């Protein structure tokens, strides 16, 4: 991919939320792989794309820096950050520990409404991640399923930490869905997690959650290695 920024839809400068809209657009472009690792993000070029001054662009980039999606480098400015294999594995280990804990806690406070949200999110993932556009939606739909479980724990700080890790890792760990048959396997793993929620089995849910995350990370790294070797 060239160093030039992709074209973005101009934002509504009258809404007072231009920086938030720009941050959302750039975040999606990074997680969807449109903006790639180490790609520079020139503020003047982005400002022209979004039809704004550089001020909201700078604010948006600062927000993405706080989320770990970009970094400001000397003599280069803002660039999209990348992760090494070691980074991906370490973050995945942390994520697996936190998510298995949150899942277990959720079962102590789970309501019928919570379970309905989890079931709806499960169906949305199964139906929304097939076909030509499935990969593009997989990160969001996967988070909505798992996030619905963790939200039931009613631990906002824990939920926020997990969401931050998901945002950092999503563009890498969804790669496993490219493997033949992996979509079917992932649906089956999600169904096992759903069944553990229905039984309110904290131990089983924690075990399945951790296993699912680490297996997805391992397989995604295999795909990433194969891409690099080809």
PDB file of C-alpha atoms in Angstrom:
ATOM      1  CA  UNK A   1       0.000   0.000   0.000  1.00  0.00           C
ATOM      2  CA  UNK A   2       1.227   3.519  -0.733  1.00  0.00           C
ATOM      3  CA  UNK A   3       1.976   6.067   1.956  1.00  0.00           C
ATOM      4  CA  UNK A   4      -0.942   8.216   0.789  1.00  0.00           C
ATOM      5  CA  UNK A   5      -3.956   8.256   3.068  1.00  0.00           C
ATOM      6  CA  UNK A   6      -7.131   6.666   1.672  1.00  0.00           C
ATOM      7  CA  UNK A   7     -10.083   8.850   0.815  1.00  0.00           C
ATOM      8  CA  UNK A   8     -12.508   9.509   3.675  1.00  0.00           C
ATOM      9  CA  UNK A   9     -15.989  11.005   3.698  1.00  0.00           C
ATOM     10  CA  UNK A  10     -15.979  14.655   4.877  1.00  0.00           C
ATOM     11  CA  UNK A  11     -17.330  15.073   8.406  1.00  0.00           C
ATOM     12  CA  UNK A  12     -20.007  17.445   9.639  1.00  0.00           C
ATOM     13  CA  UNK A  13     -18.047  20.392  11.001  1.00  0.00           C
ATOM     14  CA  UNK A  14     -21.194  21.924  12.509  1.00  0.00           C
ATOM     15  CA  UNK A  15     -21.934  19.008  14.831  1.00  0.00           C
ATOM     16  CA  UNK A  16     -19.155  19.816  17.280  1.00  0.00           C
ATOM     17  CA  UNK A  17     -17.947  16.207  17.176  1.00  0.00           C
ATOM     18  CA  UNK A  18     -15.597  16.328  14.193  1.00  0.00           C
ATOM     19  CA  UNK A  19     -12.642  14.917  16.119  1.00  0.00           C
ATOM     20  CA  UNK A  20     -14.753  11.972  17.350  1.00  0.00           C
ATOM     21  CA  UNK A  21     -16.000  11.221  13.829  1.00  0.00           C
ATOM     22  CA  UNK A  22     -12.466  11.390  12.458  1.00  0.00           C
ATOM     23  CA  UNK A  23     -11.158   9.125  15.215  1.00  0.00           C
ATOM     24  CA  UNK A  24     -13.934   6.607  14.480  1.00  0.00           C
ATOM     25  CA  UNK A  25     -13.188   6.631  10.751  1.00  0.00           C
ATOM     26  CA  UNK A  26      -9.444   6.197  11.259  1.00  0.00           C
ATOM     27  CA  UNK A  27      -9.987   3.504  13.887  1.00  0.00           C
ATOM     28  CA  UNK A  28     -12.144   1.511  11.460  1.00  0.00           C
ATOM     29  CA  UNK A  29      -9.584   1.972   8.688  1.00  0.00           C
ATOM     30  CA  UNK A  30      -6.834   0.624  10.953  1.00  0.00           C
ATOM     31  CA  UNK A  31      -8.778  -2.338  12.311  1.00  0.00           C
ATOM     32  CA  UNK A  32     -10.032  -3.218   8.808  1.00  0.00           C
ATOM     33  CA  UNK A  33      -6.490  -3.153   7.426  1.00  0.00           C
ATOM     34  CA  UNK A  34      -7.073  -0.198   5.094  1.00  0.00           C
ATOM     35  CA  UNK A  35      -4.392   1.704   6.988  1.00  0.00           C
ATOM     36  CA  UNK A  36      -1.501  -0.696   7.512  1.00  0.00           C
ATOM     37  CA  UNK A  37       1.305  -1.038  10.046  1.00  0.00           C
ATOM     38  CA  UNK A  38       3.880   1.800   9.895  1.00  0.00           C
ATOM     39  CA  UNK A  39       1.778   3.803   7.422  1.00  0.00           C
ATOM     40  CA  UNK A  40       2.214   7.560   7.987  1.00  0.00           C
ATOM     41  CA  UNK A  41      -0.826   9.694   8.771  1.00  0.00           C
ATOM     42  CA  UNK A  42      -0.152  13.207   7.513  1.00  0.00           C
ATOM     43  CA  UNK A  43      -2.324  15.723   9.291  1.00  0.00           C
ATOM     44  CA  UNK A  44      -2.651  18.140   6.367  1.00  0.00           C
ATOM     45  CA  UNK A  45      -3.653  15.342   3.982  1.00  0.00           C
ATOM     46  CA  UNK A  46      -6.179  13.940   6.441  1.00  0.00           C
ATOM     47  CA  UNK A  47      -7.603  17.417   7.034  1.00  0.00           C
ATOM     48  CA  UNK A  48      -8.215  17.828   3.291  1.00  0.00           C
ATOM     49  CA  UNK A  49      -9.830  14.379   3.134  1.00  0.00           C
ATOM     50  CA  UNK A  50     -12.189  15.080   6.012  1.00  0.00           C
ATOM     51  CA  UNK A  51     -12.860  18.680   4.972  1.00  0.00           C
ATOM     52  CA  UNK A  52     -11.664  20.179   8.267  1.00  0.00           C
ATOM     53  CA  UNK A  53      -8.760  22.117   9.739  1.00  0.00           C
ATOM     54  CA  UNK A  54      -5.841  20.236  11.256  1.00  0.00           C
ATOM     55  CA  UNK A  55      -7.116  20.875  14.810  1.00  0.00           C
ATOM     56  CA  UNK A  56      -9.782  18.101  14.962  1.00  0.00           C
ATOM     57  CA  UNK A  57      -7.408  15.791  13.074  1.00  0.00           C
ATOM     58  CA  UNK A  58      -4.722  16.362  15.713  1.00  0.00           C
ATOM     59  CA  UNK A  59      -7.268  15.709  18.486  1.00  0.00           C
ATOM     60  CA  UNK A  60      -8.375  12.486  16.785  1.00  0.00           C
ATOM     61  CA  UNK A  61      -4.796  11.291  16.399  1.00  0.00           C
ATOM     62  CA  UNK A  62      -4.103  11.975  20.074  1.00  0.00           C
ATOM     63  CA  UNK A  63      -7.096   9.797  20.978  1.00  0.00           C
ATOM     64  CA  UNK A  64      -5.841   6.970  18.762  1.00  0.00           C
ATOM     65  CA  UNK A  65      -2.385   7.332  20.307  1.00  0.00           C
ATOM     66  CA  UNK A  66      -3.959   6.812  23.755  1.00  0.00           C
ATOM     67  CA  UNK A  67      -5.601   3.633  22.412  1.00  0.00           C
ATOM     68  CA  UNK A  68      -2.271   2.331  21.128  1.00  0.00           C
ATOM     69  CA  UNK A  69      -3.329   2.363  17.464  1.00  0.00           C
ATOM     70  CA  UNK A  70      -0.882   5.053  16.339  1.00  0.00           C
ATOM     71  CA  UNK A  71       2.382   6.566  17.579  1.00  0.00           C
ATOM     72  CA  UNK A  72       4.073   9.912  17.043  1.00  0.00           C
ATOM     73  CA  UNK A  73       7.656   9.363  15.887  1.00  0.00           C
ATOM     74  CA  UNK A  74      10.479  11.944  15.638  1.00  0.00           C
ATOM     75  CA  UNK A  75      10.835  13.358  12.113  1.00  0.00           C
ATOM     76  CA  UNK A  76       7.935  11.174  10.868  1.00  0.00           C
ATOM     77  CA  UNK A  77       4.862  12.344  12.725  1.00  0.00           C
ATOM     78  CA  UNK A  78       1.920  10.001  13.285  1.00  0.00           C
ATOM     79  CA  UNK A  79       2.191   6.425  12.021  1.00  0.00           C
ATOM     80  CA  UNK A  80       0.034   3.339  12.427  1.00  0.00           C
ATOM     81  CA  UNK A  81       1.537   1.096  15.090  1.00  0.00           C
ATOM     82  CA  UNK A  82       2.245  -2.561  14.472  1.00  0.00           C
ATOM     83  CA  UNK A  83       2.674  -5.592  16.699  1.00  0.00           C
ATOM     84  CA  UNK A  84       5.333  -8.270  16.689  1.00  0.00           C
ATOM     85  CA  UNK A  85       4.467 -11.915  17.263  1.00  0.00           C
ATOM     86  CA  UNK A  86       5.689 -11.542  20.840  1.00  0.00           C
ATOM     87  CA  UNK A  87       3.364  -8.551  21.325  1.00  0.00           C
ATOM     88  CA  UNK A  88       0.371 -10.443  19.965  1.00  0.00           C
ATOM     89  CA  UNK A  89       1.063 -13.455  22.187  1.00  0.00           C
ATOM     90  CA  UNK A  90       1.600 -11.363  25.314  1.00  0.00           C
ATOM     91  CA  UNK A  91      -1.513  -9.265  24.771  1.00  0.00           C
ATOM     92  CA  UNK A  92      -3.502 -12.426  24.007  1.00  0.00           C
ATOM     93  CA  UNK A  93      -2.343 -14.039  27.259  1.00  0.00           C
ATOM     94  CA  UNK A  94      -3.416 -10.937  29.193  1.00  0.00           C
ATOM     95  CA  UNK A  95      -6.705 -10.794  27.319  1.00  0.00           C
ATOM     96  CA  UNK A  96      -7.426 -14.468  27.979  1.00  0.00           C
ATOM     97  CA  UNK A  97      -6.852 -14.034  31.717  1.00  0.00           C
ATOM     98  CA  UNK A  98      -8.985 -10.918  32.003  1.00  0.00           C
ATOM     99  CA  UNK A  99     -11.803 -12.239  29.836  1.00  0.00           C
ATOM    100  CA  UNK A 100     -12.010 -15.588  31.616  1.00  0.00           C
ATOM    101  CA  UNK A 101     -12.207 -13.691  34.918  1.00  0.00           C
ATOM    102  CA  UNK A 102     -14.896 -11.333  33.602  1.00  0.00           C
ATOM    103  CA  UNK A 103     -16.900 -14.233  32.189  1.00  0.00           C
ATOM    104  CA  UNK A 104     -16.822 -16.024  35.531  1.00  0.00           C
ATOM    105  CA  UNK A 105     -17.888 -12.893  37.393  1.00  0.00           C
ATOM    106  CA  UNK A 106     -20.728 -12.332  34.936  1.00  0.00           C
ATOM    107  CA  UNK A 107     -22.356 -15.608  35.893  1.00  0.00           C
ATOM    108  CA  UNK A 108     -22.858 -14.378  39.462  1.00  0.00           C
ATOM    109  CA  UNK A 109     -24.949 -11.409  38.314  1.00  0.00           C
ATOM    110  CA  UNK A 110     -26.451 -12.655  35.024  1.00  0.00           C
ATOM    111  CA  UNK A 111     -30.093 -11.683  34.446  1.00  0.00           C
ATOM    112  CA  UNK A 112     -32.598 -12.902  31.868  1.00  0.00           C
ATOM    113  CA  UNK A 113     -32.135  -9.647  29.977  1.00  0.00           C
ATOM    114  CA  UNK A 114     -28.349 -10.147  29.980  1.00  0.00           C
ATOM    115  CA  UNK A 115     -28.754 -13.665  28.619  1.00  0.00           C
ATOM    116  CA  UNK A 116     -31.113 -12.438  25.897  1.00  0.00           C
ATOM    117  CA  UNK A 117     -28.483  -9.902  24.791  1.00  0.00           C
ATOM    118  CA  UNK A 118     -25.838 -12.642  24.680  1.00  0.00           C
ATOM    119  CA  UNK A 119     -28.105 -14.926  22.641  1.00  0.00           C
ATOM    120  CA  UNK A 120     -28.925 -12.129  20.197  1.00  0.00           C
ATOM    121  CA  UNK A 121     -25.219 -11.323  19.794  1.00  0.00           C
ATOM    122  CA  UNK A 122     -24.459 -15.003  19.188  1.00  0.00           C
ATOM    123  CA  UNK A 123     -27.031 -15.166  16.387  1.00  0.00           C
ATOM    124  CA  UNK A 124     -25.735 -11.907  14.910  1.00  0.00           C
ATOM    125  CA  UNK A 125     -22.187 -13.313  14.740  1.00  0.00           C
ATOM    126  CA  UNK A 126     -23.293 -16.588  13.152  1.00  0.00           C
ATOM    127  CA  UNK A 127     -25.408 -14.841  10.526  1.00  0.00           C
ATOM    128  CA  UNK A 128     -23.171 -11.829   9.951  1.00  0.00           C
ATOM    129  CA  UNK A 129     -19.748 -13.392   9.478  1.00  0.00           C
ATOM    130  CA  UNK A 130     -20.456 -15.524   6.464  1.00  0.00           C
ATOM    131  CA  UNK A 131     -20.196 -14.540   2.804  1.00  0.00           C
ATOM    132  CA  UNK A 132     -17.997 -11.974   1.110  1.00  0.00           C
ATOM    133  CA  UNK A 133     -18.291  -9.284   3.766  1.00  0.00           C
ATOM    134  CA  UNK A 134     -18.022 -11.536   6.799  1.00  0.00           C
ATOM    135  CA  UNK A 135     -14.411 -10.718   7.634  1.00  0.00           C
ATOM    136  CA  UNK A 136     -15.078  -6.982   7.601  1.00  0.00           C
ATOM    137  CA  UNK A 137     -17.799  -7.397  10.218  1.00  0.00           C
ATOM    138  CA  UNK A 138     -16.207 -10.176  12.250  1.00  0.00           C
ATOM    139  CA  UNK A 139     -14.298  -7.985  14.686  1.00  0.00           C
ATOM    140  CA  UNK A 140     -17.323  -5.906  15.660  1.00  0.00           C
ATOM    141  CA  UNK A 141     -19.694  -8.889  15.862  1.00  0.00           C
ATOM    142  CA  UNK A 142     -17.194 -10.965  17.817  1.00  0.00           C
ATOM    143  CA  UNK A 143     -16.793  -8.169  20.345  1.00  0.00           C
ATOM    144  CA  UNK A 144     -20.545  -7.710  20.649  1.00  0.00           C
ATOM    145  CA  UNK A 145     -20.915 -11.393  21.559  1.00  0.00           C
ATOM    146  CA  UNK A 146     -18.086 -11.578  24.075  1.00  0.00           C
ATOM    147  CA  UNK A 147     -18.687  -8.031  25.287  1.00  0.00           C
ATOM    148  CA  UNK A 148     -22.309  -8.844  26.094  1.00  0.00           C
ATOM    149  CA  UNK A 149     -21.053 -11.499  28.505  1.00  0.00           C
ATOM    150  CA  UNK A 150     -18.516  -9.224  30.182  1.00  0.00           C
ATOM    151  CA  UNK A 151     -21.009  -6.368  30.478  1.00  0.00           C
ATOM    152  CA  UNK A 152     -23.127  -8.653  32.656  1.00  0.00           C
ATOM    153  CA  UNK A 153     -20.321  -8.679  35.247  1.00  0.00           C
ATOM    154  CA  UNK A 154     -21.019  -4.983  35.883  1.00  0.00           C
ATOM    155  CA  UNK A 155     -17.342  -4.210  36.346  1.00  0.00           C
ATOM    156  CA  UNK A 156     -16.858  -1.122  34.150  1.00  0.00           C
ATOM    157  CA  UNK A 157     -13.105  -0.814  34.682  1.00  0.00           C
ATOM    158  CA  UNK A 158     -12.523  -4.455  33.839  1.00  0.00           C
ATOM    159  CA  UNK A 159     -14.813  -4.141  30.826  1.00  0.00           C
ATOM    160  CA  UNK A 160     -12.883  -1.070  29.645  1.00  0.00           C
ATOM    161  CA  UNK A 161      -9.525  -2.843  29.939  1.00  0.00           C
ATOM    162  CA  UNK A 162     -10.802  -5.793  27.929  1.00  0.00           C
ATOM    163  CA  UNK A 163     -12.307  -3.552  25.263  1.00  0.00           C
ATOM    164  CA  UNK A 164      -8.987  -1.712  24.925  1.00  0.00           C
ATOM    165  CA  UNK A 165      -7.134  -5.001  24.403  1.00  0.00           C
ATOM    166  CA  UNK A 166      -9.702  -6.104  21.834  1.00  0.00           C
ATOM    167  CA  UNK A 167      -9.249  -2.838  19.903  1.00  0.00           C
ATOM    168  CA  UNK A 168      -5.478  -3.299  19.837  1.00  0.00           C
ATOM    169  CA  UNK A 169      -5.578  -6.943  18.769  1.00  0.00           C
ATOM    170  CA  UNK A 170      -8.608  -7.201  16.504  1.00  0.00           C
ATOM    171  CA  UNK A 171      -6.870  -6.590  13.162  1.00  0.00           C
ATOM    172  CA  UNK A 172      -4.466  -9.467  13.911  1.00  0.00           C
ATOM    173  CA  UNK A 173      -6.512 -12.089  15.720  1.00  0.00           C
ATOM    174  CA  UNK A 174      -9.386 -12.221  13.239  1.00  0.00           C
ATOM    175  CA  UNK A 175      -6.981 -13.713  10.664  1.00  0.00           C
ATOM    176  CA  UNK A 176      -7.860 -17.245  11.816  1.00  0.00           C
ATOM    177  CA  UNK A 177     -11.281 -16.879  10.158  1.00  0.00           C
ATOM    178  CA  UNK A 178      -9.519 -17.024   6.777  1.00  0.00           C
ATOM    179  CA  UNK A 179      -8.685 -20.701   7.374  1.00  0.00           C
ATOM    180  CA  UNK A 180     -10.950 -23.268   5.676  1.00  0.00           C
ATOM    181  CA  UNK A 181     -13.561 -24.500   8.138  1.00  0.00           C
ATOM    182  CA  UNK A 182     -12.577 -22.039  10.846  1.00  0.00           C
ATOM    183  CA  UNK A 183     -15.844 -20.102  10.626  1.00  0.00           C
ATOM    184  CA  UNK A 184     -17.757 -23.288  11.448  1.00  0.00           C
ATOM    185  CA  UNK A 185     -15.364 -24.114  14.299  1.00  0.00           C
ATOM    186  CA  UNK A 186     -15.665 -20.595  15.726  1.00  0.00           C
ATOM    187  CA  UNK A 187     -19.464 -20.776  15.626  1.00  0.00           C
ATOM    188  CA  UNK A 188     -19.260 -24.075  17.522  1.00  0.00           C
ATOM    189  CA  UNK A 189     -16.913 -22.591  20.137  1.00  0.00           C
ATOM    190  CA  UNK A 190     -19.233 -19.617  20.583  1.00  0.00           C
ATOM    191  CA  UNK A 191     -22.171 -22.009  21.002  1.00  0.00           C
ATOM    192  CA  UNK A 192     -20.316 -23.867  23.769  1.00  0.00           C
ATOM    193  CA  UNK A 193     -19.691 -20.530  25.479  1.00  0.00           C
ATOM    194  CA  UNK A 194     -23.367 -19.645  25.099  1.00  0.00           C
ATOM    195  CA  UNK A 195     -24.405 -22.976  26.608  1.00  0.00           C
ATOM    196  CA  UNK A 196     -22.140 -22.368  29.608  1.00  0.00           C
ATOM    197  CA  UNK A 197     -23.849 -18.992  30.043  1.00  0.00           C
ATOM    198  CA  UNK A 198     -27.280 -20.652  29.946  1.00  0.00           C
ATOM    199  CA  UNK A 199     -26.138 -23.080  32.648  1.00  0.00           C
ATOM    200  CA  UNK A 200     -24.468 -20.234  34.580  1.00  0.00           C
ATOM    201  CA  UNK A 201     -21.407 -22.448  34.875  1.00  0.00           C
ATOM    202  CA  UNK A 202     -18.648 -19.997  35.845  1.00  0.00           C
ATOM    203  CA  UNK A 203     -15.796 -22.518  35.798  1.00  0.00           C
ATOM    204  CA  UNK A 204     -16.711 -24.004  32.429  1.00  0.00           C
ATOM    205  CA  UNK A 205     -17.307 -20.579  30.905  1.00  0.00           C
ATOM    206  CA  UNK A 206     -13.942 -19.298  32.115  1.00  0.00           C
ATOM    207  CA  UNK A 207     -12.172 -22.364  30.738  1.00  0.00           C
ATOM    208  CA  UNK A 208     -13.905 -22.182  27.351  1.00  0.00           C
ATOM    209  CA  UNK A 209     -13.299 -18.440  27.045  1.00  0.00           C
ATOM    210  CA  UNK A 210      -9.571 -18.752  27.731  1.00  0.00           C
ATOM    211  CA  UNK A 211      -9.204 -21.719  25.385  1.00  0.00           C
ATOM    212  CA  UNK A 212     -11.100 -19.926  22.608  1.00  0.00           C
ATOM    213  CA  UNK A 213      -8.983 -16.759  22.814  1.00  0.00           C
ATOM    214  CA  UNK A 214      -5.617 -18.534  22.907  1.00  0.00           C
ATOM    215  CA  UNK A 215      -6.533 -20.896  20.058  1.00  0.00           C
ATOM    216  CA  UNK A 216      -7.725 -17.994  17.902  1.00  0.00           C
ATOM    217  CA  UNK A 217      -4.462 -16.140  18.560  1.00  0.00           C
ATOM    218  CA  UNK A 218      -2.339 -19.208  17.761  1.00  0.00           C
ATOM    219  CA  UNK A 219      -4.117 -19.888  14.478  1.00  0.00           C
ATOM    220  CA  UNK A 220      -4.083 -16.200  13.508  1.00  0.00           C
ATOM    221  CA  UNK A 221      -0.321 -16.083  13.965  1.00  0.00           C
ATOM    222  CA  UNK A 222      -0.019 -19.100  11.668  1.00  0.00           C
ATOM    223  CA  UNK A 223      -1.963 -17.185   8.994  1.00  0.00           C
ATOM    224  CA  UNK A 224       0.158 -14.066   9.491  1.00  0.00           C
ATOM    225  CA  UNK A 225       3.374 -16.109   9.170  1.00  0.00           C
ATOM    226  CA  UNK A 226       2.096 -17.730   5.972  1.00  0.00           C
ATOM    227  CA  UNK A 227       1.261 -14.318   4.502  1.00  0.00           C
ATOM    228  CA  UNK A 228       4.758 -13.054   5.291  1.00  0.00           C
ATOM    229  CA  UNK A 229       6.379 -16.099   3.719  1.00  0.00           C
ATOM    230  CA  UNK A 230       4.384 -15.932   0.471  1.00  0.00           C
TER     231      UNK A 230
END
